[in-house]
Amino acid sequence: MIRLDKYLADMGVGTRQEVKKQIRQGRVCVNDNVVKSADLKINEELDLVSVDGNVITYTTMEYYILNKPGGVVSATEDAHDQTVVDLITDKKRKDLFPVGRLDKDTEGLLLITNDGALAHRLLSPKKHVDKIYYARVRGKVTEEDVESFRKGVNIGTAECEEWTRSGTLQILNSADVSEIRLTISEGKYHQVKRMFQAVQKEVLYLKREAMGPLYLDPDLQPGEYRSLTKEEIENVTKWNVK
């Protein structure tokens, strides 16, 4: 059971004060009856709630897979830039957030949800969640680089070393601009870019293709998103993080 004003506020109808005003104005119905009590207790599964004739279905958790485009920041709000949450235009809840961060110029898979417990499992430094990236890199990537990444590289400085865990580097094309796929199990600041800097190369383009059991939908263009399927939700919420 949940208060009517909280029910409506959670679903993005307005702030608590705004929905209380709508209730007082007689614009809200519960089971086809006009109600004017903001503290009326609602059964989220059984009661039918509407505002101005529009049914408002209560959703406890939302899960979206977004193909993040470049130029958008991984945040819930920003004073200057569009955020990844801004891109979810048909969201029902107002408490969505991105699980982890991708740099502003990085594209690819980003999970948007309000499931804090899941986010903690996927992001906790004590967990080691595999993340797969595709990148175009200035410079010829070599088998020596593959071995360096396997052993771990120092992405810090000579005075303050910061070594990465083992990563799996796959060379797709070695040329003046190489193409690679990299699997890592950490999320250090600018990690992929710093790993290549450590072997004297520069990441020109970066896209995340997978995180744990979630893979980027190839049908999603940059900026597009969709709700996770029931199977995907079960996979990610029940997934055993190593």
mmCIF file of C-alpha atoms in Angstrom:
data_model
loop_
_atom_site.group_PDB
_atom_site.id
_atom_site.type_symbol
_atom_site.label_atom_id
_atom_site.label_comp_id
_atom_site.label_asym_id
_atom_site.label_seq_id
_atom_site.Cartn_x
_atom_site.Cartn_y
_atom_site.Cartn_z
ATOM 1 C CA MET A 1 0.000 0.000 0.000
ATOM 2 C CA ILE A 2 1.222 3.492 -0.873
ATOM 3 C CA ARG A 3 -0.105 7.025 -0.415
ATOM 4 C CA LEU A 4 -1.893 8.419 -3.453
ATOM 5 C CA ASP A 5 0.320 11.497 -3.701
ATOM 6 C CA LYS A 6 3.478 9.380 -3.540
ATOM 7 C CA TYR A 7 2.032 6.983 -6.130
ATOM 8 C CA LEU A 8 1.515 9.844 -8.581
ATOM 9 C CA ALA A 9 4.804 11.583 -7.779
ATOM 10 C CA ASP A 10 6.761 8.360 -8.244
ATOM 11 C CA MET A 11 5.219 7.985 -11.696
ATOM 12 C CA GLY A 12 6.328 11.450 -12.725
ATOM 13 C CA VAL A 13 2.899 13.111 -12.715
ATOM 14 C CA GLY A 14 4.400 15.992 -10.756
ATOM 15 C CA THR A 15 6.020 16.911 -7.471
ATOM 16 C CA ARG A 16 4.239 15.936 -4.260
ATOM 17 C CA GLN A 17 2.866 19.477 -3.990
ATOM 18 C CA GLU A 18 1.747 19.509 -7.632
ATOM 19 C CA VAL A 19 -0.094 16.206 -7.383
ATOM 20 C CA LYS A 20 -1.738 17.271 -4.118
ATOM 21 C CA LYS A 21 -3.120 20.288 -5.981
ATOM 22 C CA GLN A 22 -4.403 18.045 -8.786
ATOM 23 C CA ILE A 23 -6.091 15.836 -6.200
ATOM 24 C CA ARG A 24 -7.768 18.844 -4.526
ATOM 25 C CA GLN A 25 -8.989 19.988 -7.948
ATOM 26 C CA GLY A 26 -10.832 16.706 -8.425
ATOM 27 C CA ARG A 27 -8.694 15.610 -11.381
ATOM 28 C CA VAL A 28 -7.718 12.272 -9.839
ATOM 29 C CA CYS A 29 -9.865 9.140 -9.778
ATOM 30 C CA VAL A 30 -9.347 5.858 -7.979
ATOM 31 C CA ASN A 31 -11.439 2.986 -9.328
ATOM 32 C CA ASP A 32 -13.486 5.515 -11.341
ATOM 33 C CA ASN A 33 -14.341 7.561 -8.234
ATOM 34 C CA VAL A 34 -13.060 11.116 -7.769
ATOM 35 C CA VAL A 35 -10.919 11.347 -4.645
ATOM 36 C CA LYS A 36 -9.629 14.435 -2.858
ATOM 37 C CA SER A 37 -7.509 12.857 -0.157
ATOM 38 C CA ALA A 38 -3.777 12.830 -0.903
ATOM 39 C CA ASP A 39 -3.059 10.335 1.887
ATOM 40 C CA LEU A 40 -5.482 7.714 0.574
ATOM 41 C CA LYS A 41 -3.724 4.334 0.604
ATOM 42 C CA ILE A 42 -3.481 2.696 -2.819
ATOM 43 C CA ASN A 43 -2.944 -0.955 -3.645
ATOM 44 C CA GLU A 44 -0.492 -0.714 -6.540
ATOM 45 C CA GLU A 45 -1.592 -4.051 -8.004
ATOM 46 C CA LEU A 46 -5.378 -3.794 -7.646
ATOM 47 C CA ASP A 47 -6.465 -0.143 -7.671
ATOM 48 C CA LEU A 48 -7.028 1.781 -10.922
ATOM 49 C CA VAL A 49 -5.660 5.321 -10.702
ATOM 50 C CA SER A 50 -6.207 7.985 -13.362
ATOM 51 C CA VAL A 51 -5.484 11.688 -13.804
ATOM 52 C CA ASP A 52 -7.677 13.667 -16.199
ATOM 53 C CA GLY A 53 -8.921 10.340 -17.529
ATOM 54 C CA ASN A 54 -5.421 8.982 -18.217
ATOM 55 C CA VAL A 55 -4.644 5.749 -16.393
ATOM 56 C CA ILE A 56 -1.424 5.891 -14.354
ATOM 57 C CA THR A 57 0.029 2.414 -13.916
ATOM 58 C CA TYR A 58 2.452 2.013 -11.047
ATOM 59 C CA THR A 59 5.860 0.596 -11.919
ATOM 60 C CA THR A 60 8.248 -0.362 -9.142
ATOM 61 C CA MET A 61 11.361 -0.985 -11.236
ATOM 62 C CA GLU A 62 12.338 0.075 -14.737
ATOM 63 C CA TYR A 63 15.208 -1.262 -16.834
ATOM 64 C CA TYR A 64 16.364 0.244 -20.127
ATOM 65 C CA ILE A 65 19.258 -0.613 -22.409
ATOM 66 C CA LEU A 66 20.604 2.526 -24.105
ATOM 67 C CA ASN A 67 23.050 2.881 -26.956
ATOM 68 C CA LYS A 68 24.707 5.984 -25.576
ATOM 69 C CA PRO A 69 25.713 8.490 -28.254
ATOM 70 C CA GLY A 70 28.753 10.729 -28.069
ATOM 71 C CA GLY A 71 28.230 14.192 -26.608
ATOM 72 C CA VAL A 72 25.822 13.037 -23.889
ATOM 73 C CA VAL A 73 26.903 12.807 -20.247
ATOM 74 C CA SER A 74 26.342 9.817 -17.976
ATOM 75 C CA ALA A 75 24.386 11.622 -15.279
ATOM 76 C CA THR A 76 20.844 12.175 -14.044
ATOM 77 C CA GLU A 77 21.006 15.930 -14.577
ATOM 78 C CA ASP A 78 23.482 18.475 -15.880
ATOM 79 C CA ALA A 79 23.362 22.257 -16.155
ATOM 80 C CA HIS A 80 25.038 22.346 -19.574
ATOM 81 C CA ASP A 81 24.762 19.017 -21.391
ATOM 82 C CA GLN A 82 22.055 16.545 -22.276
ATOM 83 C CA THR A 83 22.118 13.502 -20.002
ATOM 84 C CA VAL A 84 21.531 9.832 -20.712
ATOM 85 C CA VAL A 85 18.398 9.957 -18.535
ATOM 86 C CA ASP A 86 17.046 12.806 -20.702
ATOM 87 C CA LEU A 87 17.099 10.382 -23.642
ATOM 88 C CA ILE A 88 14.588 8.030 -21.937
ATOM 89 C CA THR A 89 11.542 9.993 -23.031
ATOM 90 C CA ASP A 90 8.818 7.499 -22.088
ATOM 91 C CA LYS A 91 10.108 6.631 -18.620
ATOM 92 C CA LYS A 92 7.479 6.233 -15.918
ATOM 93 C CA ARG A 93 9.654 6.803 -12.879
ATOM 94 C CA LYS A 94 11.572 9.946 -11.996
ATOM 95 C CA ASP A 95 14.346 8.164 -10.055
ATOM 96 C CA LEU A 96 16.200 6.540 -12.964
ATOM 97 C CA PHE A 97 19.995 6.682 -13.135
ATOM 98 C CA PRO A 98 22.791 5.215 -15.277
ATOM 99 C CA VAL A 99 24.585 2.163 -13.902
ATOM 100 C CA GLY A 100 28.169 3.334 -14.132
ATOM 101 C CA ARG A 101 29.641 5.944 -16.408
ATOM 102 C CA LEU A 102 30.810 6.224 -19.969
ATOM 103 C CA ASP A 103 32.942 9.194 -20.976
ATOM 104 C CA LYS A 104 31.120 11.966 -22.813
ATOM 105 C CA ASP A 105 32.697 10.968 -26.144
ATOM 106 C CA THR A 106 32.229 7.206 -25.598
ATOM 107 C CA GLU A 107 29.316 5.342 -27.157
ATOM 108 C CA GLY A 108 27.611 2.062 -26.439
ATOM 109 C CA LEU A 109 25.848 0.000 -23.820
ATOM 110 C CA LEU A 110 24.508 1.726 -20.750
ATOM 111 C CA LEU A 111 21.938 0.309 -18.347
ATOM 112 C CA ILE A 112 19.401 2.851 -17.083
ATOM 113 C CA THR A 113 17.340 1.786 -14.079
ATOM 114 C CA ASN A 114 16.176 2.666 -10.578
ATOM 115 C CA ASP A 115 17.294 -0.679 -9.143
ATOM 116 C CA GLY A 116 19.908 0.422 -6.619
ATOM 117 C CA ALA A 117 20.680 -3.090 -5.376
ATOM 118 C CA LEU A 118 21.473 -4.263 -8.895
ATOM 119 C CA ALA A 119 23.640 -1.214 -9.563
ATOM 120 C CA HIS A 120 25.623 -1.912 -6.402
ATOM 121 C CA ARG A 121 26.230 -5.518 -7.453
ATOM 122 C CA LEU A 122 27.443 -4.471 -10.890
ATOM 123 C CA LEU A 123 29.591 -1.557 -9.740
ATOM 124 C CA SER A 124 31.046 -2.666 -6.419
ATOM 125 C CA PRO A 125 34.870 -2.633 -6.523
ATOM 126 C CA LYS A 126 34.757 -5.993 -4.749
ATOM 127 C CA LYS A 127 33.037 -7.499 -7.783
ATOM 128 C CA HIS A 128 34.802 -8.051 -11.091
ATOM 129 C CA VAL A 129 32.221 -7.554 -13.815
ATOM 130 C CA ASP A 130 33.434 -8.145 -17.360
ATOM 131 C CA LYS A 131 33.001 -5.223 -19.741
ATOM 132 C CA ILE A 132 33.685 -5.557 -23.452
ATOM 133 C CA TYR A 133 34.772 -2.591 -25.578
ATOM 134 C CA TYR A 134 35.377 -2.052 -29.275
ATOM 135 C CA ALA A 135 37.908 0.643 -30.129
ATOM 136 C CA ARG A 136 39.808 2.244 -32.970
ATOM 137 C CA VAL A 137 43.318 3.042 -31.857
ATOM 138 C CA ARG A 138 46.017 5.223 -33.417
ATOM 139 C CA GLY A 139 49.061 2.998 -33.858
ATOM 140 C CA LYS A 140 49.683 -0.634 -34.730
ATOM 141 C CA VAL A 141 48.487 -2.876 -31.911
ATOM 142 C CA THR A 142 50.826 -5.832 -31.511
ATOM 143 C CA GLU A 143 50.994 -9.215 -29.796
ATOM 144 C CA GLU A 144 53.341 -7.522 -27.336
ATOM 145 C CA ASP A 145 50.447 -5.238 -26.369
ATOM 146 C CA VAL A 146 48.199 -8.292 -26.000
ATOM 147 C CA GLU A 147 50.677 -9.792 -23.535
ATOM 148 C CA SER A 148 51.075 -6.500 -21.665
ATOM 149 C CA PHE A 149 47.316 -6.216 -21.202
ATOM 150 C CA ARG A 150 47.146 -9.855 -20.083
ATOM 151 C CA LYS A 151 49.700 -9.174 -17.353
ATOM 152 C CA GLY A 152 48.251 -5.768 -16.415
ATOM 153 C CA VAL A 153 49.656 -2.334 -17.233
ATOM 154 C CA ASN A 154 50.603 0.642 -15.120
ATOM 155 C CA ILE A 155 48.127 3.443 -15.872
ATOM 156 C CA GLY A 156 49.515 5.635 -13.111
ATOM 157 C CA THR A 157 52.862 7.388 -12.991
ATOM 158 C CA ALA A 158 56.408 6.429 -12.089
ATOM 159 C CA GLU A 159 55.889 8.136 -8.734
ATOM 160 C CA CYS A 160 52.417 6.681 -8.135
ATOM 161 C CA GLU A 161 51.849 3.379 -9.874
ATOM 162 C CA GLU A 162 48.335 2.112 -10.607
ATOM 163 C CA TRP A 163 48.262 -1.344 -12.135
ATOM 164 C CA THR A 164 45.258 -2.824 -13.890
ATOM 165 C CA ARG A 165 43.963 -6.344 -13.557
ATOM 166 C CA SER A 166 44.497 -8.733 -16.441
ATOM 167 C CA GLY A 167 42.625 -7.759 -19.599
ATOM 168 C CA THR A 168 41.921 -9.720 -22.784
ATOM 169 C CA LEU A 169 42.953 -7.771 -25.883
ATOM 170 C CA GLN A 170 41.836 -9.066 -29.282
ATOM 171 C CA ILE A 171 43.360 -7.542 -32.415
ATOM 172 C CA LEU A 172 40.754 -7.196 -35.156
ATOM 173 C CA ASN A 173 42.979 -5.209 -37.490
ATOM 174 C CA SER A 174 46.505 -3.946 -36.951
ATOM 175 C CA ALA A 175 47.331 -0.847 -38.990
ATOM 176 C CA ASP A 176 48.150 2.821 -38.582
ATOM 177 C CA VAL A 177 44.663 2.944 -37.072
ATOM 178 C CA SER A 178 44.012 -0.439 -35.456
ATOM 179 C CA GLU A 179 40.730 -2.028 -34.484
ATOM 180 C CA ILE A 180 40.519 -4.022 -31.271
ATOM 181 C CA ARG A 181 38.132 -5.610 -28.811
ATOM 182 C CA LEU A 182 39.053 -5.436 -25.122
ATOM 183 C CA THR A 183 37.563 -7.245 -22.127
ATOM 184 C CA ILE A 184 38.314 -5.841 -18.679
ATOM 185 C CA SER A 185 36.824 -6.492 -15.255
ATOM 186 C CA GLU A 186 37.384 -3.088 -13.660
ATOM 187 C CA GLY A 187 36.030 0.408 -14.085
ATOM 188 C CA LYS A 188 38.887 2.736 -13.323
ATOM 189 C CA TYR A 189 38.683 6.359 -14.477
ATOM 190 C CA HIS A 190 39.295 6.549 -18.268
ATOM 191 C CA GLN A 191 40.702 3.036 -17.973
ATOM 192 C CA VAL A 192 40.662 1.905 -21.612
ATOM 193 C CA LYS A 193 42.168 5.159 -22.839
ATOM 194 C CA ARG A 194 44.850 5.069 -20.140
ATOM 195 C CA MET A 195 45.708 1.436 -20.869
ATOM 196 C CA PHE A 196 46.493 2.286 -24.475
ATOM 197 C CA GLN A 197 48.387 5.406 -23.435
ATOM 198 C CA ALA A 198 50.545 3.091 -21.321
ATOM 199 C CA VAL A 199 51.611 1.289 -24.508
ATOM 200 C CA GLN A 200 52.090 4.562 -26.444
ATOM 201 C CA LYS A 201 48.844 4.503 -28.405
ATOM 202 C CA GLU A 202 45.742 6.686 -28.545
ATOM 203 C CA VAL A 203 42.077 5.666 -28.494
ATOM 204 C CA LEU A 204 40.254 7.500 -31.282
ATOM 205 C CA TYR A 205 36.840 5.868 -30.891
ATOM 206 C CA LEU A 206 35.413 3.771 -28.072
ATOM 207 C CA LYS A 207 32.171 1.827 -27.731
ATOM 208 C CA ARG A 208 31.061 -0.496 -24.946
ATOM 209 C CA GLU A 209 29.462 -3.638 -26.315
ATOM 210 C CA ALA A 210 28.694 -5.623 -23.156
ATOM 211 C CA MET A 211 28.538 -5.446 -19.376
ATOM 212 C CA GLY A 212 28.132 -8.670 -17.459
ATOM 213 C CA PRO A 213 25.275 -10.633 -19.064
ATOM 214 C CA LEU A 214 23.961 -7.622 -21.017
ATOM 215 C CA TYR A 215 24.947 -7.062 -24.647
ATOM 216 C CA LEU A 216 24.274 -4.022 -26.792
ATOM 217 C CA ASP A 217 21.291 -4.568 -29.083
ATOM 218 C CA PRO A 218 22.634 -4.273 -32.657
ATOM 219 C CA ASP A 219 19.300 -2.791 -33.770
ATOM 220 C CA LEU A 220 19.744 0.237 -31.500
ATOM 221 C CA GLN A 221 21.306 3.249 -33.179
ATOM 222 C CA PRO A 222 23.233 5.773 -31.037
ATOM 223 C CA GLY A 223 20.685 7.591 -28.879
ATOM 224 C CA GLU A 224 18.088 4.820 -29.145
ATOM 225 C CA TYR A 225 16.950 2.623 -26.273
ATOM 226 C CA ARG A 226 14.437 -0.038 -25.345
ATOM 227 C CA SER A 227 13.137 -1.725 -22.216
ATOM 228 C CA LEU A 228 14.923 -4.883 -21.201
ATOM 229 C CA THR A 229 13.043 -8.051 -22.037
ATOM 230 C CA LYS A 230 11.745 -10.243 -19.233
ATOM 231 C CA GLU A 231 14.548 -12.712 -19.955
ATOM 232 C CA GLU A 232 17.198 -9.976 -19.853
ATOM 233 C CA ILE A 233 15.863 -8.678 -16.528
ATOM 234 C CA GLU A 234 15.998 -12.177 -15.050
ATOM 235 C CA ASN A 235 19.509 -12.708 -16.405
ATOM 236 C CA VAL A 236 20.922 -9.505 -14.989
ATOM 237 C CA THR A 237 19.099 -9.533 -11.634
ATOM 238 C CA LYS A 238 19.864 -13.199 -10.929
ATOM 239 C CA TRP A 239 23.331 -13.170 -12.442
ATOM 240 C CA ASN A 240 26.076 -14.476 -10.175
ATOM 241 C CA VAL A 241 28.812 -11.863 -10.163
ATOM 242 C CA LYS A 242 32.182 -13.556 -9.842
#
